[in-house]
Amino acid sequence: MAVPIEDHVDLESLPKEERLARMRHSAAHVLAEAMVELMPEAELGIGPPIENGFYYDFRLPRALTEEDLKWLQKRMRKSLGRKVPFHMEAITREEAAERWKDQPFKLELLSELDDDSITQCTHAKFTDLCRGGHVNHTGELGAFKLTSIAGAYWRGSEKNPQLQRVYGILFETEEELQEYERQVEEARRRDHRRIGKDLKLFDLYEEVGPGHVVWLPAGTTIRRELMRWIEDLEIERGYQHVHTPVVGKRQLYERSGHWDHYQDAMYPIMERDGEEYVLRPMNCPHHIMIFDSELHSYRELPLRIAELADMHRWEKSGQLTGMSRVRIMTLNDAHIFCADEQQVESEVAGVLRLMEEVYATLGLKDYSYRLSKGDPNDTEKYVDNPPMWEKGEALLRRVLQDVGLEFDEADGEAAFYGPKIDVNFKTAAGKPETLVTVQVDFHLPEQFGLEYVGEDGGRHQPIIVHRGVISTLERMVALLIEEYEGNFPLWLSPTQAVVVPIADRHNDYAAEVAGKLRAARLRVEVDDRGDRMNAKIRDAQMRKIPYVLVVGDREAEAGAAAVRIRGGQDLGAMPIDDIVEKLRSERDTKALTP
RNA sequence: GCCUUCGUAGCUCAGCAGGCAGAGCGACGCUCUCGUAAAGCGUAGGUCGCCGGUUCGAAUCCGGCCGAAGGCUCCA
């Protein structure tokens, strides 16, 4: 027998987040109500609130169309006007089993509930198995829109059937809804794929292959600046750079364990003369070869081996995205061979400090640290060695705390051979991405039987720290494009200044000015095309070039140029020597703004 | 990989109840020689993603493949 549950809620008294969650979850109910009306055979999945809105999953007799979406939305709006109350009731397992006997997904959920926690929610003629959290009636739903249809696996596993998911956005007021849509539009403008194309930084060609980034001259300049910078920082911190081949033999990866744990993500095997090779997905084994090629004393540790190396990972086709998710990428990688845990701690701390310095220089603020742990129950995905995992996780946690960084923890996010610290950020479109990771690895030293000679003269096993700092150049540049909206700081700008002669007779002087800047290794162009000055300035602005140097009769006379900063500010005429000095200083300090 | 949508000039897009492939911007050429975000005129540029089918006739309808976008799963 259904027992009503008093659940009237004073929405105004709730925190905004809670209120929105109730509105969004309630909207999902109303969506399901509409769907059952549209297709009575619909099998219901789940309909939770999410960031910015809600969704509901259905198994349907046919694919949904845009027209269906419009119809559903209209039908939902009608519900709003009717102000139908939501009623929660506690029911028995038998009642529930009877009610949802034709709803396999609901029955599956039901089988996992305790007898005393089976509740249902009814509004109008629609009843759903539900733990609660609604508004009082459908008039309190707020402003919403159905936005898209997508496939989604039941309970998030690709082994399960795929359902059709309807997404909606929902806010308290129409104004907030519109503000959100404005933000989405703004994010679209920042999208690195769009800006990368506009500014001719990189391109992707169907013929070269999906996920294979082609860096154009302007993008290559950014890439080169980042490479030089990070390598210099690493040299200052005692790293040694190496260069190793992009292929490895099958045996190498069998020994490292990648063959078993990572093969799905590798390019197909190349076979010749009875040998099998793969394009490397990681270069840890290569660096391990270097370490293992001679016997090391504890005095040489920590040994830091670094390489900006191309990695090849066969990402699923549906997952490729611009430059932020690709198949061939240049990773700022390093492996630090440590003598003991104490050394690991100080090395990881050093890496974290380097990260903080690098991200501060780049002006990145919106990122977070996460301690990514393994899953002791998943011996398929992770190396089976519980004490090793515990030791590694505790160690990383300790270092994060010592360095004083805020972080959260997540299970089942580790590398197959050990726990890691992930640095995560969000793309312009709001999708989370991992920028880099730092991993503690007790596993590969074991696999490869690595040793060093300790103070006691005996053999000991080293511990490897795997780390990145600026991520892959692809992902970092994608992030920076979006962060700067294409307005790179001077040191990274592909073209740092354009000299604009006012009329043809100033071309010679313009070339002279450009020559002086070039002598200071500044990247400068002369725009001596036949256009009017205004058009050239506009063109430079569209190309997001930091400085425009206008030269006419007055400037030629004075040995000067009129300086205009990206964005429009006019600094007036300055002597060329002063301009060179100003730009050089701005470049060398890696200033974020002029 | 799976679900949905999409693919026309370098870019943004129109054309699609089947009947000669278009516009704006860009590029190139000529004229103008100009003072801080678009001078004027002209020219070139497309096997309509690819392959096949239906049809007298396909950019348009159908099928397969490739690629992209959003989502799921996976991940730096």
XYZ file of C-alpha atoms (C1' of nucleotides) in Angstrom:
670
model
C 0.000 0.000 0.000
C 1.357 3.380 -0.976
C 2.183 5.593 1.984
C 2.299 9.310 1.176
C 5.424 11.142 2.217
C 5.047 14.744 3.277
C 7.537 16.553 1.118
C 6.325 20.098 0.729
C 9.384 22.223 0.325
C 9.922 25.904 0.872
C 12.026 26.529 -2.227
C 12.987 30.041 -1.220
C 14.683 28.819 1.922
C 16.915 26.371 0.049
C 20.398 27.156 -1.203
C 20.282 28.006 -4.884
C 22.142 24.849 -5.921
C 19.649 22.618 -4.125
C 16.715 24.548 -5.520
C 18.061 24.243 -9.064
C 18.745 20.534 -8.610
C 15.105 20.034 -7.584
C 13.821 22.044 -10.513
C 16.041 20.166 -12.951
C 15.189 16.769 -11.588
C 11.489 17.620 -11.651
C 11.800 18.761 -15.242
C 13.223 15.336 -16.097
C 10.018 13.794 -14.704
C 7.923 16.089 -16.855
C 10.045 15.149 -19.870
C 9.475 11.470 -19.191
C 5.739 12.129 -18.834
C 5.739 13.789 -22.246
C 7.792 10.974 -23.762
C 5.394 8.299 -22.520
C 2.597 10.257 -24.116
C 4.530 10.451 -27.403
C 5.608 6.815 -27.336
C 3.766 4.652 -24.793
C 6.270 1.840 -25.444
C 9.117 3.984 -24.115
C 11.291 2.183 -21.578
C 12.527 4.543 -18.915
C 16.107 4.798 -17.743
C 17.131 7.507 -15.329
C 16.587 11.275 -15.296
C 18.952 13.146 -12.997
C 19.759 16.841 -12.679
C 23.133 17.815 -14.110
C 25.203 20.965 -14.407
C 23.048 23.540 -16.211
C 20.093 21.214 -16.703
C 18.931 17.646 -16.812
C 18.567 14.610 -19.013
C 16.447 11.517 -19.250
C 17.437 8.216 -20.899
C 14.915 6.161 -22.849
C 14.863 3.034 -24.927
C 12.499 3.834 -27.784
C 11.015 1.960 -30.733
C 12.533 4.495 -33.148
C 15.130 7.258 -33.276
C 14.069 10.645 -31.981
C 13.973 13.566 -34.404
C 14.263 17.319 -34.046
C 10.501 17.463 -34.485
C 10.020 15.103 -31.556
C 12.172 17.395 -29.448
C 9.993 20.383 -30.325
C 6.840 18.407 -29.595
C 8.193 17.234 -26.237
C 9.198 20.737 -25.273
C 5.772 22.072 -26.136
C 4.108 19.302 -24.196
C 6.333 20.065 -21.178
C 5.441 23.755 -21.313
C 1.798 22.792 -21.083
C 2.544 20.917 -17.866
C 4.094 24.031 -16.403
C 0.899 25.979 -16.929
C -1.156 23.318 -15.189
C 0.818 23.487 -11.942
C 0.364 19.771 -11.264
C 1.687 18.754 -7.823
C 4.438 16.123 -7.340
C 3.556 13.438 -4.763
C 6.093 11.154 -3.099
C 4.957 7.805 -1.718
C 6.621 4.829 -0.085
C 5.573 1.528 -1.650
C 6.298 -2.131 -1.152
C 8.601 -4.145 -3.365
C 5.609 -6.129 -4.651
C 3.736 -2.985 -5.650
C 6.802 -1.622 -7.370
C 7.515 -4.869 -9.198
C 3.937 -4.942 -10.438
C 3.908 -1.323 -11.556
C 7.186 -1.545 -13.528
C 6.856 -5.096 -14.763
C 7.255 -3.848 -18.349
C 10.167 -1.565 -17.491
C 13.373 -3.648 -17.415
C 15.620 -0.744 -16.410
C 13.379 0.218 -13.511
C 13.292 -3.402 -12.360
C 17.072 -3.495 -12.407
C 17.212 -0.366 -10.250
C 14.530 -1.773 -7.979
C 16.534 -4.947 -7.376
C 19.285 -2.831 -5.851
C 17.074 -0.951 -3.385
C 16.418 -1.821 0.256
C 12.834 -2.717 1.057
C 12.309 0.385 3.138
C 13.717 2.827 0.631
C 11.411 2.120 -2.297
C 9.617 5.312 -3.175
C 7.801 6.648 -6.186
C 6.887 10.068 -7.415
C 3.633 10.875 -9.173
C 2.534 13.964 -11.026
C -0.511 14.032 -13.295
C -0.815 10.511 -14.762
C 2.895 9.811 -14.617
C 4.616 7.811 -11.896
C 8.338 7.137 -11.696
C 10.502 5.099 -9.362
C 12.348 7.882 -7.614
C 14.161 8.700 -4.429
C 12.787 12.225 -4.379
C 14.002 15.789 -4.560
C 11.346 17.689 -6.429
C 9.666 21.047 -6.479
C 6.068 21.224 -5.243
C 4.352 21.443 -8.590
C 5.103 21.759 -12.275
C 4.565 25.503 -12.161
C 7.866 25.834 -10.268
C 10.099 24.400 -12.969
C 11.669 27.630 -14.148
C 12.958 28.371 -17.639
C 14.125 25.426 -19.720
C 14.858 24.213 -23.215
C 15.431 20.778 -24.686
C 18.776 20.999 -26.407
C 19.914 17.727 -27.910
C 19.530 14.025 -28.445
C 22.474 11.745 -27.792
C 23.281 8.101 -27.404
C 24.227 6.981 -23.914
C 24.966 3.529 -22.584
C 22.740 2.218 -19.811
C 24.586 2.800 -16.533
C 27.552 4.177 -18.408
C 28.948 0.896 -19.663
C 29.519 0.202 -23.322
C 28.646 -3.435 -22.630
C 25.078 -2.365 -21.905
C 22.421 -1.373 -24.438
C 22.604 2.156 -25.757
C 19.686 4.398 -24.903
C 18.550 7.693 -26.360
C 19.285 10.566 -24.045
C 17.399 13.843 -24.231
C 19.304 16.790 -22.788
C 17.727 19.956 -21.480
C 19.057 23.140 -19.929
C 17.172 24.732 -17.063
C 17.555 27.879 -14.985
C 15.379 29.729 -12.531
C 14.626 32.593 -14.852
C 14.446 33.276 -18.558
C 17.239 35.841 -18.103
C 19.599 33.257 -16.603
C 18.760 30.835 -19.384
C 19.606 33.450 -21.976
C 22.775 34.388 -20.112
C 23.831 30.740 -20.238
C 23.175 30.593 -23.964
C 25.264 33.727 -24.371
C 28.102 32.007 -22.532
C 27.844 28.984 -24.792
C 28.033 31.303 -27.781
C 31.065 33.047 -26.264
C 32.737 29.679 -25.677
C 32.211 28.882 -29.328
C 34.165 31.990 -30.228
C 37.064 30.922 -28.006
C 37.120 27.403 -29.434
C 40.705 26.566 -30.393
C 39.549 24.806 -33.545
C 37.988 28.002 -34.842
C 40.782 30.351 -33.776
C 43.457 27.893 -34.853
C 42.014 27.946 -38.335
C 41.466 31.716 -38.457
C 45.004 32.450 -37.323
C 46.462 29.657 -39.461
C 48.103 27.963 -36.483
C 47.340 24.382 -37.408
C 45.174 22.329 -39.687
C 43.844 18.820 -40.030
C 43.607 17.157 -43.414
C 41.453 14.215 -44.232
C 44.279 12.868 -46.382
C 46.845 13.058 -43.574
C 44.442 11.287 -41.288
C 42.169 12.053 -38.375
C 43.926 13.142 -35.209
C 47.141 13.910 -37.095
C 47.812 17.585 -36.508
C 49.655 19.601 -39.135
C 51.323 22.593 -37.516
C 51.406 25.600 -39.846
C 54.233 28.165 -39.665
C 52.492 30.409 -37.129
C 51.600 27.494 -34.854
C 55.059 26.042 -35.214
C 56.519 29.283 -33.880
C 54.402 28.976 -30.729
C 55.383 25.348 -30.440
C 59.081 26.135 -30.793
C 58.959 28.875 -28.144
C 57.283 26.526 -25.681
C 59.772 23.756 -26.435
C 62.807 25.974 -25.954
C 61.394 27.400 -22.768
C 60.490 24.118 -21.105
C 63.783 22.507 -22.095
C 65.680 25.425 -20.587
C 63.669 25.140 -17.378
C 64.428 21.433 -17.262
C 68.137 21.938 -17.884
C 68.198 24.408 -14.981
C 66.667 21.710 -12.803
C 69.143 18.983 -13.670
C 67.271 17.102 -16.363
C 69.208 15.445 -19.189
C 67.554 15.403 -22.581
C 67.616 12.407 -24.851
C 66.158 11.539 -28.200
C 64.776 8.083 -28.835
C 63.028 6.407 -31.789
C 59.283 6.601 -32.297
C 59.053 2.841 -32.630
C 59.721 0.012 -30.258
C 59.780 -3.737 -30.659
C 56.897 -5.807 -29.461
C 59.094 -7.405 -26.797
C 59.872 -4.044 -25.264
C 56.215 -3.318 -24.670
C 55.475 -6.839 -23.578
C 58.018 -6.450 -20.863
C 56.720 -3.080 -19.752
C 53.190 -4.428 -19.598
C 51.838 -1.968 -22.167
C 51.182 -4.867 -24.509
C 48.622 -6.338 -22.147
C 47.174 -3.189 -20.707
C 47.408 -0.705 -23.519
C 47.241 -2.495 -26.846
C 43.792 -1.158 -27.754
C 45.272 2.308 -27.784
C 48.255 1.430 -29.993
C 48.655 1.819 -33.740
C 48.541 -1.461 -35.646
C 51.584 -3.674 -35.514
C 54.240 -3.367 -38.235
C 55.803 -6.647 -39.200
C 58.913 -7.159 -41.294
C 61.556 -9.904 -41.426
C 59.812 -11.713 -38.625
C 60.019 -8.759 -36.225
C 57.059 -6.861 -34.904
C 57.201 -3.150 -34.180
C 54.748 -0.591 -32.889
C 54.700 3.172 -32.980
C 55.315 3.971 -29.365
C 52.377 5.055 -27.228
C 54.780 6.000 -24.422
C 58.522 6.211 -24.090
C 59.039 4.996 -20.562
C 60.582 1.746 -21.856
C 63.045 3.668 -24.009
C 64.193 5.756 -21.076
C 64.411 2.662 -18.945
C 66.768 1.155 -21.543
C 69.017 4.161 -21.088
C 68.990 3.845 -17.315
C 69.573 0.136 -17.438
C 72.469 0.293 -19.888
C 74.941 0.913 -17.093
C 75.153 0.281 -13.408
C 74.291 3.375 -11.377
C 75.405 4.371 -7.915
C 72.985 5.898 -5.418
C 75.171 8.965 -5.772
C 73.891 9.504 -9.320
C 70.268 9.446 -8.265
C 67.880 11.008 -8.857
C 68.569 10.619 -12.555
C 66.248 12.813 -14.605
C 65.784 11.837 -18.241
C 63.624 14.095 -20.364
C 62.421 14.123 -23.949
C 59.935 16.061 -26.020
C 58.808 12.973 -27.794
C 56.119 12.043 -30.280
C 53.586 9.554 -28.946
C 51.117 7.565 -31.001
C 47.837 6.487 -29.508
C 44.979 5.026 -31.469
C 42.202 7.059 -29.903
C 38.695 5.943 -30.741
C 37.484 7.858 -33.755
C 34.545 9.382 -31.925
C 36.866 10.901 -29.386
C 39.128 13.030 -31.574
C 38.800 16.771 -31.045
C 40.861 19.446 -32.780
C 44.286 19.634 -31.157
C 43.171 18.740 -27.652
C 42.538 15.073 -28.378
C 44.721 13.682 -31.148
C 46.453 10.475 -32.159
C 49.984 11.730 -32.623
C 51.245 14.195 -30.054
C 54.484 15.631 -28.728
C 54.682 14.962 -25.024
C 56.845 16.930 -22.617
C 57.878 13.776 -20.863
C 60.469 12.848 -18.262
C 61.339 9.892 -16.085
C 63.071 10.464 -12.795
C 64.841 7.424 -11.399
C 64.844 7.749 -7.620
C 66.728 5.787 -4.960
C 63.996 5.722 -2.337
C 60.663 7.108 -1.306
C 62.200 10.129 0.303
C 63.792 11.023 -2.987
C 60.503 10.433 -4.776
C 58.836 12.876 -2.415
C 61.305 15.635 -3.000
C 61.305 15.043 -6.768
C 57.511 15.074 -7.006
C 57.490 18.221 -4.892
C 59.988 19.751 -7.322
C 57.786 18.826 -10.255
C 54.744 20.393 -8.609
C 56.659 23.585 -7.945
C 57.835 23.661 -11.545
C 54.241 23.271 -12.678
C 53.116 26.142 -10.487
C 55.851 28.329 -11.935
C 55.089 27.367 -15.520
C 51.336 27.842 -15.240
C 51.783 31.182 -13.477
C 54.049 32.368 -16.289
C 51.453 31.326 -18.844
C 48.730 33.056 -16.862
C 46.778 29.835 -16.318
C 44.648 29.908 -13.193
C 41.669 27.705 -13.831
C 43.110 24.264 -13.169
C 42.963 21.781 -10.315
C 44.970 18.904 -8.893
C 43.549 15.458 -8.429
C 45.008 12.410 -6.751
C 43.991 9.608 -9.115
C 43.874 6.282 -7.397
C 43.523 2.730 -8.625
C 40.706 0.318 -7.973
C 41.697 -2.752 -5.898
C 38.707 -4.637 -7.330
C 39.745 -4.119 -10.933
C 42.748 -6.369 -11.492
C 41.956 -6.357 -15.192
C 42.710 -2.675 -15.629
C 45.333 -2.222 -12.936
C 48.414 -4.110 -11.888
C 47.455 -6.382 -8.995
C 49.624 -5.328 -6.080
C 47.622 -3.666 -3.266
C 50.556 -2.679 -0.991
C 52.239 -0.939 -3.910
C 49.119 1.106 -4.622
C 48.665 2.071 -0.991
C 52.265 3.168 -0.679
C 52.147 5.254 -3.843
C 48.861 6.896 -3.036
C 49.909 7.822 0.487
C 53.133 9.255 -0.836
C 51.504 11.454 -3.446
C 48.914 12.651 -0.941
C 51.693 13.617 1.455
C 53.576 15.589 -1.187
C 50.483 17.461 -2.320
C 49.845 18.434 1.280
C 53.458 19.420 1.916
C 53.631 21.624 -1.151
C 50.372 23.164 0.025
C 48.230 22.518 -3.017
C 44.513 21.974 -2.904
C 43.411 18.706 -4.447
C 40.670 16.139 -4.520
C 40.850 12.378 -4.878
C 39.252 9.971 -7.337
C 39.145 6.192 -7.500
C 39.711 4.277 -10.724
C 41.578 7.092 -12.481
C 45.161 5.853 -12.128
C 47.593 4.654 -14.785
C 47.682 0.881 -15.088
C 50.993 0.688 -13.252
C 50.478 3.220 -10.483
C 48.650 6.146 -8.915
C 49.140 9.635 -10.244
C 48.515 13.292 -9.699
C 46.472 14.788 -12.532
C 46.274 18.442 -13.393
C 42.843 19.076 -14.850
C 41.344 22.062 -16.603
C 38.199 22.813 -18.542
C 38.054 23.573 -22.235
C 36.221 26.663 -23.467
C 33.250 24.414 -24.100
C 33.337 23.384 -20.444
C 34.616 19.853 -20.939
C 37.163 18.633 -18.407
C 40.560 17.605 -19.767
C 43.712 16.334 -18.120
C 46.670 18.559 -18.819
C 49.441 16.467 -17.291
C 50.117 13.750 -14.799
C 52.806 12.854 -12.297
C 53.031 9.151 -11.552
C 54.863 7.087 -8.993
C 55.886 3.802 -10.464
C 57.125 0.801 -8.483
C 55.945 -1.528 -11.218
C 58.199 -0.920 -14.235
C 61.418 -1.078 -12.166
C 60.211 -4.507 -11.077
C 59.264 -5.557 -14.615
C 62.635 -4.545 -15.997
C 64.574 -5.710 -12.947
C 66.181 -2.296 -12.502
C 68.897 -1.895 -9.919
C 71.340 0.582 -8.507
C 74.149 0.194 -5.993
C 73.315 1.620 -2.587
C 75.497 3.142 0.083
C 75.714 -0.319 1.613
C 77.214 -1.732 -1.571
C 74.140 -3.871 -2.160
C 71.685 -3.839 -5.051
C 68.436 -1.904 -4.665
C 65.438 -1.253 -6.848
C 64.878 2.335 -7.940
C 61.454 3.989 -8.141
C 60.429 5.856 -11.279
C 58.535 9.146 -11.319
C 56.836 9.781 -14.659
C 55.959 13.409 -15.206
C 54.825 16.002 -17.681
C 54.688 19.743 -17.117
C 53.444 21.456 -20.220
C 51.476 18.433 -21.336
C 51.535 17.612 -25.010
C 52.274 20.620 -27.159
C 49.001 19.949 -28.951
C 46.858 20.064 -25.863
C 48.783 22.932 -24.277
C 48.504 25.108 -27.355
C 44.804 24.254 -27.637
C 44.374 25.344 -24.036
C 46.398 28.526 -24.549
C 44.468 29.484 -27.679
C 41.267 29.294 -25.671
C 42.757 30.946 -22.603
C 44.089 33.904 -24.610
C 41.313 33.837 -27.196
C 44.121 33.911 -29.751
C 45.756 36.998 -28.175
C 49.068 35.384 -27.317
C 51.507 37.246 -25.096
C 54.306 38.815 -27.086
C 56.869 36.063 -26.501
C 54.507 33.457 -27.974
C 52.941 35.557 -30.723
C 53.871 34.123 -34.128
C 54.163 37.630 -35.580
C 55.047 40.138 -32.923
C 54.750 43.353 -34.925
C 53.600 44.544 -38.328
C 55.083 47.673 -39.852
C 52.458 49.582 -41.810
C 53.755 52.125 -44.311
C 51.136 54.797 -44.974
C 51.978 55.144 -48.658
C 54.286 53.368 -51.080
C 56.982 55.976 -50.613
C 57.367 54.793 -47.011
C 58.091 51.180 -47.937
C 61.859 51.573 -47.777
C 61.721 53.147 -44.363
C 59.300 50.440 -43.215
C 61.781 47.785 -44.319
C 64.510 49.581 -42.400
C 62.380 49.620 -39.248
C 61.598 45.933 -39.667
C 65.299 45.214 -40.088
C 66.121 46.829 -36.764
C 63.472 44.795 -34.981
C 64.609 41.630 -36.686
C 68.147 42.283 -35.528
C 66.778 41.946 -31.993
C 65.234 38.611 -33.054
C 61.773 40.066 -33.047
C 59.312 38.508 -35.472
C 58.161 41.339 -37.671
C 56.428 41.765 -41.017
C 56.080 44.723 -43.354
C 52.641 45.147 -44.851
C 53.536 46.774 -48.162
C 50.463 45.629 -50.018
C 48.514 48.193 -52.010
C 45.771 48.593 -49.422
C 44.972 51.714 -47.447
C 46.544 52.096 -44.046
C 43.186 51.545 -42.347
C 42.741 48.225 -44.031
C 46.217 47.104 -42.995
C 45.589 48.061 -39.388
C 42.314 46.217 -39.434
C 44.004 43.178 -40.915
C 46.683 43.209 -38.189
C 43.998 43.489 -35.518
C 42.079 40.573 -36.979
C 45.278 38.549 -36.951
C 45.664 39.501 -33.262
C 49.160 40.855 -33.780
C 50.478 42.547 -30.610
C 52.026 45.659 -32.188
C 51.294 47.731 -35.275
C 53.991 50.228 -36.173
C 52.672 52.920 -38.507
C 55.257 54.849 -40.477
C 54.666 57.914 -42.647
C 56.527 61.093 -43.489
C 56.735 62.345 -39.908
C 58.095 59.047 -38.554
C 60.613 58.616 -41.357
C 61.846 62.114 -40.643
C 62.199 61.442 -36.906
C 63.538 57.862 -37.053
C 60.396 56.733 -35.279
C 57.212 54.741 -35.655
C 53.714 55.329 -34.317
C 52.975 52.448 -31.941
C 49.551 50.894 -31.757
C 48.886 48.086 -29.292
C 46.639 45.128 -30.056
C 43.190 46.169 -28.942
C 43.497 49.723 -30.238
C 45.496 51.791 -27.779
C 47.675 54.328 -29.607
C 50.986 55.105 -27.879
C 51.946 57.732 -30.458
C 55.332 58.030 -32.150
C 58.353 56.456 -30.415
C 62.014 56.296 -31.523
C 62.792 52.919 -33.118
C 65.466 52.121 -30.525
C 62.947 52.628 -27.739
C 60.457 50.402 -29.493
C 63.035 47.635 -29.879
C 63.909 47.937 -26.203
C 60.278 47.904 -25.127
C 59.431 44.829 -27.169
C 62.580 43.020 -26.205
C 61.884 43.562 -22.542
C 58.265 42.521 -22.875
C 59.340 39.394 -24.709
C 62.178 38.424 -22.378
C 60.096 38.835 -19.222
C 57.337 36.795 -20.855
C 54.937 39.556 -19.847
C 51.303 38.621 -20.257
C 50.293 42.170 -21.171
C 52.141 45.051 -22.907
C 33.868 2.115 -31.295
C 28.419 3.381 -30.366
C 23.965 7.092 -30.893
C 22.236 11.713 -33.309
C 23.231 15.565 -36.746
C 26.135 17.533 -40.612
C 29.597 17.712 -45.313
C 28.349 23.103 -51.768
C 34.709 28.056 -53.717
C 40.359 29.299 -49.025
C 36.301 31.025 -44.993
C 30.876 31.836 -43.675
C 26.752 30.182 -46.019
C 22.391 30.220 -49.882
C 20.563 26.821 -53.638
C 17.632 20.762 -52.306
C 8.671 19.300 -54.218
C 15.232 16.368 -59.431
C 16.187 20.527 -64.903
C 22.701 25.493 -67.110
C 26.214 25.797 -59.396
C 25.381 31.181 -56.464
C 26.481 35.415 -52.660
C 29.560 37.929 -49.077
C 34.403 37.897 -47.252
C 39.321 36.293 -48.720
C 43.037 35.622 -52.957
C 45.004 37.721 -57.505
C 45.398 42.123 -61.160
C 44.738 47.355 -62.257
C 43.635 52.378 -60.486
C 44.135 55.327 -56.005
C 49.214 57.034 -52.352
C 45.926 57.590 -48.306
C 47.412 59.319 -40.638
C 44.965 54.551 -36.727
C 39.503 48.626 -37.527
C 37.336 47.349 -44.442
C 39.070 52.695 -51.113
C 37.151 51.628 -56.360
C 36.961 48.474 -60.573
C 38.057 43.825 -62.572
C 39.741 38.475 -62.728
C 40.414 33.690 -61.235
C 38.562 29.921 -58.142
C 33.918 24.306 -57.249
C 34.773 16.314 -60.276
C 28.655 20.078 -54.757
C 33.310 14.685 -49.229
C 34.081 9.665 -51.975
C 31.856 5.257 -54.390
C 27.573 3.049 -56.195
C 22.130 3.000 -57.244
C 17.223 5.165 -58.968
C 16.081 8.523 -63.222
C 15.805 10.990 -69.902
C 18.393 13.989 -66.245
C 21.108 13.923 -59.279
C 24.442 19.087 -55.380
C 19.104 17.731 -54.585
C 16.212 10.989 -53.830
C 18.320 5.929 -51.933
C 22.578 2.742 -50.077
C 27.645 2.142 -48.548
C 32.199 4.423 -47.149
C 35.284 8.663 -45.403
C 35.463 13.059 -42.442
C 33.474 16.620 -38.822
C 30.215 18.398 -34.607
C 27.437 17.109 -29.992
C 26.850 13.063 -26.546
C 28.281 8.026 -24.409
C 32.539 5.039 -23.454
C 37.837 5.651 -23.162
C 41.890 9.042 -22.194
C 47.452 13.269 -22.083
